[in-house]
Short mmCIF file of C-alpha atoms and ligand atoms in Angstrom, two decimals:
data_model
loop_
_atom_site.label_atom_id
_atom_site.label_comp_id
_atom_site.label_asym_id
_atom_site.label_seq_id
_atom_site.Cartn_x
_atom_site.Cartn_y
_atom_site.Cartn_z
CA MET A 1 -13.97 -17.94 19.54
CA HIS A 2 -16.21 -19.35 16.55
CA ASP A 3 -18.84 -21.65 18.16
CA PRO A 4 -21.10 -23.62 15.51
CA ALA A 5 -22.71 -24.99 18.25
CA ALA A 6 -23.67 -22.27 20.23
CA LEU A 7 -25.09 -20.56 17.22
CA ARG A 8 -26.99 -23.84 16.19
CA SER A 9 -28.47 -23.43 19.49
CA LEU A 10 -29.09 -19.88 19.44
CA HIS A 11 -31.10 -20.60 15.36
CA LEU A 12 -32.94 -24.03 16.66
CA ALA A 13 -34.36 -22.18 19.44
CA ARG A 14 -35.73 -18.68 17.80
CA PHE A 15 -36.70 -21.12 14.65
CA GLN A 16 -37.51 -24.64 16.03
CA ALA A 17 -35.52 -26.24 12.80
CA GLU A 18 -32.05 -27.80 12.52
CA PRO A 19 -29.64 -25.79 10.61
CA ALA A 20 -26.58 -25.64 8.21
CA ILE A 21 -24.03 -23.54 9.60
CA PHE A 22 -20.75 -21.81 7.37
CA VAL A 23 -18.18 -20.10 8.13
CA ALA A 24 -16.58 -17.21 6.13
CA PRO A 25 -13.03 -15.63 7.34
CA GLY A 26 -12.21 -12.01 7.78
CA ARG A 27 -8.60 -10.77 6.07
CA VAL A 28 -5.44 -9.03 6.71
CA ASN A 29 -3.37 -7.90 3.18
CA LEU A 30 0.20 -8.21 4.04
CA ILE A 31 0.73 -5.88 0.70
CA GLY A 32 -0.61 -4.79 -2.16
CA GLU A 33 -3.23 -1.84 -1.06
CA HIS A 34 -5.75 -0.49 -4.05
CA THR A 35 -4.42 -2.50 -6.70
CA ASP A 36 -7.24 -5.11 -6.68
CA TYR A 37 -9.44 -2.66 -8.98
CA ALA A 38 -6.54 -1.45 -11.17
CA GLU A 39 -6.60 -5.64 -11.97
CA GLY A 40 -3.07 -5.69 -9.96
CA PHE A 41 -1.90 -7.68 -7.43
CA VAL A 42 -2.51 -8.41 -4.18
CA MET A 43 -1.10 -10.42 -1.38
CA PRO A 44 -3.83 -11.15 1.55
CA ALA A 45 -4.33 -13.98 4.17
CA ALA A 46 -7.55 -15.36 5.49
CA ILE A 47 -7.79 -14.71 9.48
CA ASP A 48 -9.03 -16.65 12.31
CA PHE A 49 -11.98 -14.14 12.58
CA ALA A 50 -14.90 -14.57 11.19
CA THR A 51 -18.74 -14.88 10.32
CA LEU A 52 -21.02 -17.94 10.94
CA ALA A 53 -24.17 -18.00 8.85
CA ALA A 54 -27.31 -21.16 10.50
CA ILE A 55 -29.69 -21.20 7.70
CA SER A 56 -32.79 -23.78 7.57
CA PRO A 57 -35.93 -23.32 5.15
CA ARG A 58 -39.32 -22.02 5.95
CA SER A 59 -42.76 -22.82 4.68
CA ASP A 60 -44.46 -19.55 4.67
CA GLY A 61 -42.48 -17.65 1.96
CA LYS A 62 -40.52 -15.17 4.59
CA ILE A 63 -36.96 -14.51 4.50
CA VAL A 64 -35.98 -14.13 8.35
CA LEU A 65 -32.71 -13.00 9.06
CA TYR A 66 -31.26 -12.85 12.56
CA SER A 67 -28.01 -10.78 13.80
CA GLU A 68 -26.90 -12.07 17.16
CA ASN A 69 -24.16 -9.23 17.05
CA TYR A 70 -27.01 -6.73 16.58
CA GLN A 71 -29.29 -8.49 18.35
CA GLU A 72 -32.15 -8.21 16.23
CA GLU A 73 -34.71 -9.52 13.58
CA ARG A 74 -36.05 -8.22 10.27
CA SER A 75 -38.75 -10.48 8.00
CA PHE A 76 -38.82 -10.03 4.38
CA ASP A 77 -41.11 -11.52 1.39
CA ALA A 78 -38.95 -13.77 -0.45
CA SER A 79 -41.41 -12.96 -3.41
CA ALA A 80 -41.32 -9.16 -2.97
CA LEU A 81 -37.31 -8.13 -2.52
CA PRO A 82 -35.88 -4.67 -1.41
CA ALA A 83 -34.62 -3.25 -4.78
CA LYS A 84 -32.54 -1.61 -2.98
CA ALA A 85 -30.16 -1.00 -0.21
CA SER A 86 -31.43 0.57 2.95
CA LYS A 87 -28.00 1.28 4.62
CA HIS A 88 -28.66 -1.58 7.57
CA TRP A 89 -26.70 -4.43 7.95
CA THR A 90 -29.18 -6.39 6.20
CA ASP A 91 -28.36 -5.14 3.02
CA TYR A 92 -25.67 -7.47 3.03
CA PRO A 93 -27.59 -11.07 3.23
CA MET A 94 -30.57 -9.57 1.17
CA GLY A 95 -28.06 -8.19 -1.61
CA VAL A 96 -26.27 -11.77 -1.77
CA VAL A 97 -30.31 -12.94 -2.69
CA ALA A 98 -30.96 -10.42 -4.93
CA ILE A 99 -27.56 -11.20 -6.81
CA LEU A 100 -28.40 -15.04 -7.26
CA THR A 101 -32.06 -13.86 -8.17
CA GLY A 102 -30.64 -12.18 -10.57
CA GLU A 103 -28.42 -15.30 -11.86
CA GLY A 104 -32.08 -16.81 -12.14
CA HIS A 105 -31.91 -18.97 -9.03
CA LYS A 106 -35.53 -19.28 -6.99
CA ILE A 107 -35.01 -18.02 -3.47
CA PRO A 108 -37.27 -20.00 -1.30
CA GLY A 109 -38.30 -18.71 2.23
CA PHE A 110 -35.69 -19.08 4.75
CA SER A 111 -34.46 -18.32 8.61
CA LEU A 112 -30.99 -17.04 8.46
CA SER A 113 -28.75 -16.70 12.15
CA LEU A 114 -25.57 -14.79 11.88
CA TRP A 115 -23.08 -14.07 14.59
CA GLY A 116 -19.40 -12.95 13.82
CA ASP A 117 -15.73 -11.67 15.42
CA VAL A 118 -14.29 -9.55 12.36
CA PRO A 119 -14.06 -6.62 14.38
CA LEU A 120 -16.50 -3.96 12.15
CA GLY A 121 -15.24 -1.06 10.69
CA SER A 122 -11.62 -2.03 11.40
CA GLY A 123 -10.63 -2.59 7.91
CA LEU A 124 -10.72 -6.68 8.27
CA SER A 125 -13.15 -7.25 6.18
CA SER A 126 -16.38 -7.88 8.20
CA SER A 127 -18.53 -7.26 4.98
CA ALA A 128 -16.85 -9.77 3.25
CA ALA A 129 -17.12 -12.23 5.38
CA LEU A 130 -20.78 -11.96 5.89
CA GLU A 131 -21.46 -12.07 2.40
CA VAL A 132 -19.71 -15.45 1.77
CA ALA A 133 -20.92 -16.89 4.81
CA THR A 134 -24.60 -16.02 3.29
CA SER A 135 -24.19 -16.75 -0.22
CA LEU A 136 -22.77 -20.62 0.77
CA ALA A 137 -25.75 -21.13 3.22
CA VAL A 138 -28.36 -19.57 0.62
CA LEU A 139 -26.63 -22.20 -2.45
CA SER A 140 -26.61 -25.16 -0.06
CA LEU A 141 -30.58 -24.63 0.49
CA ILE A 142 -31.06 -24.15 -3.52
CA GLY A 143 -28.62 -27.23 -3.77
CA ALA A 144 -26.32 -24.62 -5.85
CA SER A 145 -22.62 -24.29 -5.66
CA TYR A 146 -19.86 -22.19 -7.66
CA PRO A 147 -16.60 -22.24 -8.01
CA GLY A 148 -14.40 -20.47 -5.66
CA PRO A 149 -13.48 -17.32 -8.00
CA VAL A 150 -17.07 -17.32 -9.70
CA LEU A 151 -18.20 -17.51 -5.73
CA ALA A 152 -16.31 -14.18 -5.04
CA ARG A 153 -16.88 -12.10 -8.18
CA LEU A 154 -20.98 -12.67 -7.04
CA CYS A 155 -19.97 -11.53 -3.57
CA GLN A 156 -18.37 -8.84 -5.10
CA ARG A 157 -21.02 -7.04 -7.34
CA VAL A 158 -23.10 -7.84 -4.21
CA GLU A 159 -21.02 -4.61 -2.62
CA ASN A 160 -20.77 -2.97 -5.95
CA GLU A 161 -24.46 -3.38 -7.44
CA PHE A 162 -26.76 -3.36 -4.01
CA VAL A 163 -24.68 -2.14 -1.57
CA GLY A 164 -23.04 0.29 -3.13
CA ALA A 165 -19.24 0.60 -2.55
CA ASN A 166 -16.99 0.41 -5.18
CA CYS A 167 -14.74 -2.27 -3.96
CA GLY A 168 -12.45 -4.98 -5.98
CA ILE A 169 -12.31 -8.52 -5.74
CA MET A 170 -9.28 -8.69 -2.85
CA ASP A 171 -11.67 -9.16 0.26
CA GLN A 172 -14.22 -11.85 -1.11
CA PHE A 173 -11.62 -13.72 -2.81
CA ILE A 174 -9.71 -14.60 -0.26
CA SER A 175 -12.47 -14.73 2.37
CA VAL A 176 -13.42 -17.68 -0.28
CA ASN A 177 -10.05 -19.46 -1.38
CA GLY A 178 -7.89 -18.67 1.89
CA GLU A 179 -5.38 -21.75 2.68
CA GLU A 180 -4.14 -21.97 6.32
CA ASN A 181 -0.82 -20.77 6.86
CA HIS A 182 -0.30 -19.02 3.43
CA ALA A 183 -1.22 -15.54 1.99
CA LEU A 184 -1.96 -15.68 -0.63
CA LEU A 185 -0.62 -13.64 -4.21
CA LEU A 186 -3.73 -12.82 -6.19
CA ASP A 187 -3.24 -11.61 -9.54
CA CYS A 188 -6.68 -9.47 -9.82
CA ARG A 189 -6.69 -9.51 -13.69
CA ASP A 190 -7.42 -13.34 -14.06
CA LEU A 191 -7.56 -14.18 -10.62
CA SER A 192 -5.42 -16.88 -10.94
CA PHE A 193 -2.81 -17.05 -7.70
CA LYS A 194 0.22 -18.66 -6.04
CA LEU A 195 0.06 -19.84 -2.63
CA ALA A 196 3.12 -17.80 -0.42
CA PRO A 197 3.71 -19.99 2.68
CA ILE A 198 3.77 -17.75 6.21
CA PRO A 199 7.57 -19.45 7.46
CA ALA A 200 5.96 -20.77 11.20
CA ASP A 201 8.31 -18.50 13.27
CA VAL A 202 5.98 -15.16 11.81
CA ALA A 203 2.78 -14.03 13.76
CA LEU A 204 0.74 -12.11 12.08
CA VAL A 205 0.07 -9.14 14.59
CA ILE A 206 -3.04 -7.26 13.94
CA ALA A 207 -3.08 -3.67 15.54
CA ASN A 208 -6.62 -2.28 15.34
CA THR A 209 -6.41 1.79 15.83
CA MET A 210 -9.73 2.24 16.79
CA VAL A 211 -10.58 4.80 14.20
CA LYS A 212 -13.37 3.39 11.97
CA HIS A 213 -13.07 2.94 8.33
CA SER A 214 -15.60 2.88 5.79
CA ILE A 215 -15.13 2.05 2.15
CA ALA A 216 -18.74 3.31 0.84
CA GLY A 217 -17.75 6.46 2.09
CA GLY A 218 -16.29 9.39 0.05
CA ASP A 219 -12.43 9.19 0.44
CA TYR A 220 -12.16 5.21 -1.36
CA PRO A 221 -14.07 5.87 -4.29
CA THR A 222 -12.63 9.63 -4.69
CA ARG A 223 -8.92 8.05 -4.54
CA ARG A 224 -10.21 5.27 -7.06
CA ARG A 225 -11.36 8.42 -9.61
CA GLU A 226 -8.26 9.96 -9.28
CA SER A 227 -5.83 6.89 -9.74
CA GLU A 228 -8.63 6.10 -12.57
CA ALA A 229 -8.10 9.93 -13.89
CA ALA A 230 -4.19 9.18 -14.41
CA CYS A 231 -4.42 6.03 -15.93
CA ALA A 232 -7.36 7.81 -18.54
CA VAL A 233 -3.98 10.09 -19.68
CA ILE A 234 -1.51 7.07 -19.71
CA ASN A 235 -4.01 5.45 -22.62
CA SER A 236 -5.12 8.68 -24.43
CA HIS A 237 -1.70 8.63 -25.26
CA ARG A 238 -0.07 4.98 -26.16
CA GLY A 239 -3.49 3.08 -26.11
CA ASN A 240 -3.53 -0.27 -24.36
CA VAL A 241 -3.69 0.76 -20.36
CA PRO A 242 -7.23 0.07 -19.81
CA PHE A 243 -5.73 -0.50 -15.91
CA LEU A 244 -3.40 0.90 -14.14
CA ARG A 245 -1.88 -2.56 -14.18
CA ASP A 246 -1.05 -2.32 -17.47
CA ALA A 247 1.22 1.68 -16.41
CA THR A 248 5.14 2.05 -15.65
CA LEU A 249 6.91 4.37 -13.53
CA GLU A 250 7.94 5.84 -17.01
CA ASP A 251 4.60 6.68 -18.08
CA LEU A 252 4.43 8.68 -14.95
CA GLU A 253 7.79 10.16 -15.92
CA LYS A 254 6.78 10.88 -19.40
CA TRP A 255 2.98 12.07 -19.04
CA GLY A 256 2.45 13.14 -15.61
CA HIS A 257 2.93 17.15 -16.12
CA GLU A 258 -1.07 16.46 -17.97
CA MET A 259 -2.10 14.69 -14.68
CA GLU A 260 -3.90 17.02 -11.99
CA PRO A 261 -1.04 16.44 -9.41
CA LYS A 262 -2.83 14.28 -6.98
CA SER A 263 -4.22 11.20 -9.63
CA LEU A 264 -0.11 11.41 -10.28
CA MET A 265 0.55 10.63 -6.54
CA ARG A 266 -2.19 8.33 -6.44
CA ALA A 267 -0.94 6.63 -10.03
CA ARG A 268 2.74 6.52 -8.37
CA HIS A 269 1.30 4.70 -5.44
CA VAL A 270 -0.54 2.16 -7.64
CA ILE A 271 1.88 1.28 -9.79
CA SER A 272 4.90 1.46 -7.55
CA GLU A 273 2.36 -1.12 -5.19
CA ASN A 274 2.35 -3.95 -7.93
CA LEU A 275 6.09 -4.33 -8.20
CA ARG A 276 6.67 -4.12 -4.26
CA THR A 277 3.52 -6.88 -4.14
CA VAL A 278 5.26 -8.75 -6.32
CA ALA A 279 8.79 -8.65 -5.12
CA ALA A 280 7.03 -9.31 -1.89
CA GLU A 281 5.71 -12.80 -2.68
CA LYS A 282 9.19 -13.46 -3.95
CA ALA A 283 11.14 -12.49 -1.07
CA LEU A 284 8.74 -14.71 0.89
CA GLU A 285 9.42 -17.67 -1.37
CA LYS A 286 13.16 -17.02 -0.83
CA GLY A 287 12.78 -16.49 2.70
CA ASP A 288 14.37 -13.06 2.56
CA LEU A 289 12.35 -11.80 5.86
CA ALA A 290 14.23 -8.49 5.99
CA GLU A 291 13.31 -7.88 2.20
CA VAL A 292 9.84 -8.46 2.99
CA GLY A 293 10.28 -5.64 5.95
CA ARG A 294 11.54 -3.02 3.71
CA LEU A 295 8.81 -3.73 1.12
CA MET A 296 6.14 -3.23 3.73
CA ALA A 297 7.92 0.07 5.15
CA GLU A 298 8.07 1.34 1.67
CA ALA A 299 4.59 0.20 1.08
CA HIS A 300 2.98 1.53 4.37
CA ARG A 301 4.99 5.15 3.01
CA SER A 302 3.59 5.15 -0.21
CA TYR A 303 -0.25 4.60 0.80
CA SER A 304 0.37 7.26 2.97
CA LYS A 305 2.36 9.95 1.42
CA ASP A 306 1.67 9.75 -2.21
CA PHE A 307 -2.07 7.71 -1.82
CA GLU A 308 -3.02 10.08 1.40
CA GLY A 309 -4.67 6.49 2.53
CA SER A 310 -4.08 6.57 6.04
CA CYS A 311 -4.48 8.75 9.35
CA ALA A 312 -1.75 9.96 11.96
CA GLU A 313 -3.10 7.47 14.01
CA ALA A 314 -2.07 4.48 11.59
CA ASP A 315 1.08 6.20 10.88
CA ALA A 316 1.57 6.34 14.74
CA MET A 317 0.56 2.68 15.07
CA VAL A 318 3.41 2.08 12.25
CA GLU A 319 6.59 4.14 13.88
CA LEU A 320 5.51 2.99 17.64
CA ALA A 321 6.20 -0.67 16.47
CA GLN A 322 9.91 0.40 14.53
CA ASP A 323 11.99 -0.82 17.42
CA ILE A 324 10.05 -3.17 19.71
CA PRO A 325 12.07 -6.19 18.88
CA GLY A 326 10.85 -9.46 16.60
CA LEU A 327 9.40 -6.69 14.15
CA ILE A 328 9.59 -7.68 10.38
CA GLY A 329 7.75 -5.35 9.12
CA ALA A 330 4.58 -2.74 9.38
CA ARG A 331 2.00 -1.18 7.43
CA LEU A 332 -1.66 0.09 7.17
CA THR A 333 -3.61 -2.60 5.71
CA GLY A 334 -6.91 -3.02 3.90
CA GLY A 335 -8.81 0.26 2.80
CA GLY A 336 -7.58 2.84 4.69
CA PHE A 337 -8.34 6.11 6.59
CA GLY A 338 -8.27 4.21 9.32
CA GLY A 339 -8.95 0.50 10.51
CA CYS A 340 -5.72 -1.58 11.76
CA THR A 341 -1.73 -1.97 10.79
CA ILE A 342 -0.06 -5.38 9.71
CA ASN A 343 2.83 -6.45 11.65
CA LEU A 344 5.30 -9.25 10.62
CA VAL A 345 6.70 -10.20 13.92
CA GLU A 346 9.18 -13.37 14.70
CA ARG A 347 6.94 -15.69 16.75
CA SER A 348 8.56 -15.85 19.86
CA GLN A 349 8.41 -12.29 20.25
CA ALA A 350 4.47 -11.36 18.99
CA LYS A 351 3.03 -11.67 22.54
CA ALA A 352 5.81 -9.59 24.11
CA PHE A 353 5.88 -7.16 20.81
CA ALA A 354 1.92 -6.86 20.95
CA GLU A 355 2.18 -5.67 24.81
CA GLU A 356 4.47 -3.14 24.41
CA LEU A 357 2.86 -1.23 20.74
CA GLY A 358 -0.21 -1.46 22.99
CA LYS A 359 1.31 0.21 26.11
CA ARG A 360 2.81 2.62 23.94
CA TYR A 361 0.05 3.40 21.30
CA THR A 362 -2.16 3.97 24.58
CA ALA A 363 0.08 6.75 26.24
CA LYS A 364 0.02 8.56 23.26
CA PHE A 365 -3.37 8.97 21.87
CA GLY A 366 -5.28 7.65 25.70
CA ILE A 367 -6.92 5.09 23.94
CA ALA A 368 -6.43 1.47 24.52
CA PRO A 369 -5.38 -0.26 20.80
CA GLN A 370 -7.18 -3.97 20.01
CA ILE A 371 -4.21 -5.83 19.38
CA HIS A 372 -4.59 -9.97 18.06
CA VAL A 373 -1.65 -12.36 17.37
CA CYS A 374 -3.53 -13.53 14.45
CA HIS A 375 -2.57 -16.98 12.47
CA ALA A 376 -3.40 -17.58 8.46
CA SER A 377 -6.52 -19.81 8.14
CA GLY A 378 -8.50 -21.42 5.75
CA GLY A 379 -11.08 -19.90 3.52
CA ALA A 380 -14.85 -20.41 3.62
CA HIS A 381 -16.43 -23.70 3.88
CA ARG A 382 -19.36 -25.99 5.57
CA VAL A 383 -19.23 -26.14 9.74
CA ALA A 384 -22.44 -28.23 10.31
C1 GLA B 401 -10.98 -2.46 0.42
C2 GLA B 401 -11.65 -3.29 -0.65
C3 GLA B 401 -10.61 -3.92 -1.46
C4 GLA B 401 -9.67 -3.47 -1.24
C5 GLA B 401 -9.12 -2.50 -0.45
C6 GLA B 401 -7.74 -1.48 -0.77
O1 GLA B 401 -10.58 -3.58 1.96
O2 GLA B 401 -12.78 -4.00 -0.43
O3 GLA B 401 -10.95 -4.54 -2.92
O4 GLA B 401 -9.62 -2.29 -2.61
O5 GLA B 401 -9.73 -1.75 0.16
O6 GLA B 401 -6.85 -2.36 -0.97
#
């Protein structure tokens, strides 16, 4: 999988300079969807798909970026940075440079080689992995560093302010702060978190519907606006509800009739999802896997029916998994409208489970899904 030595050779051959190399993982979210920008709770784990970034300084004042995935090199002038995004993969690394420059850092010229195996557009946070790997690389070049949560915020700003995707903090946070064999219950209000151990006999089986997902596109921001409109109605009545994190299901009973029907549904998902996420962590802690599975099933129903964030393929992937031996819980993970499902599966059954799910999905849709048996990995760090 990740091969820092191969990236080093490639960088040396292209740029004739010894690089420092950093890795940043993608993530899967066990539960807590569309709650992060409502300052609520999420419970992601970093996974063993990742982006590697190799960096070395240059003396000609240029920033030269090479992507092994896209087999493409682009060059920029370090003293004349692009002011805005150009809908190209270079937006992510150049967004990092722009945000760090805005923080008062003077970024000199450098060569950066990138390689990653987080499947693109599959809801596993390939973009967060790219931002985090790049920012660690660039910070090392200038001898600077930030505490993990601050670095995650800076990378989120790359998305929000440069790329133009209005995402929350979850993906960048877990890519920076993931812990081997653990999920992390993150409070997106103050970024405090609790490690939630994933039992050794439980596997994370990630099933890709092969339907592309995008958060820059229309649906993600529309859902976000709809849920925020519901929050504004509640806030107008009782104040102190700046985010849906602060709202309750009783609020919806009282004032739901004043909301657009879609807003009410979105808010019902977000408020109930926060409750489920906190409950799932407690159940995991107690070793009550049946309860974790039940909460995941409820979370999927809510994501699909109230948030309308799923699609036929993802609903089917969850449905088809239900009676395969070993399943603990299944739901659509990530930003939605396609992408992957996360299946918690008894480890001893994981391989057979993945094969059977793949067969069933192929028979139904005529598309072979990619199914990966993953493990919860550690967060971003220097590898060479
Ligand atoms: C995407 C965003 C996250 C989060 C999820 C939905 O992954 O980047 O911030 O909002 O969708 O839970």
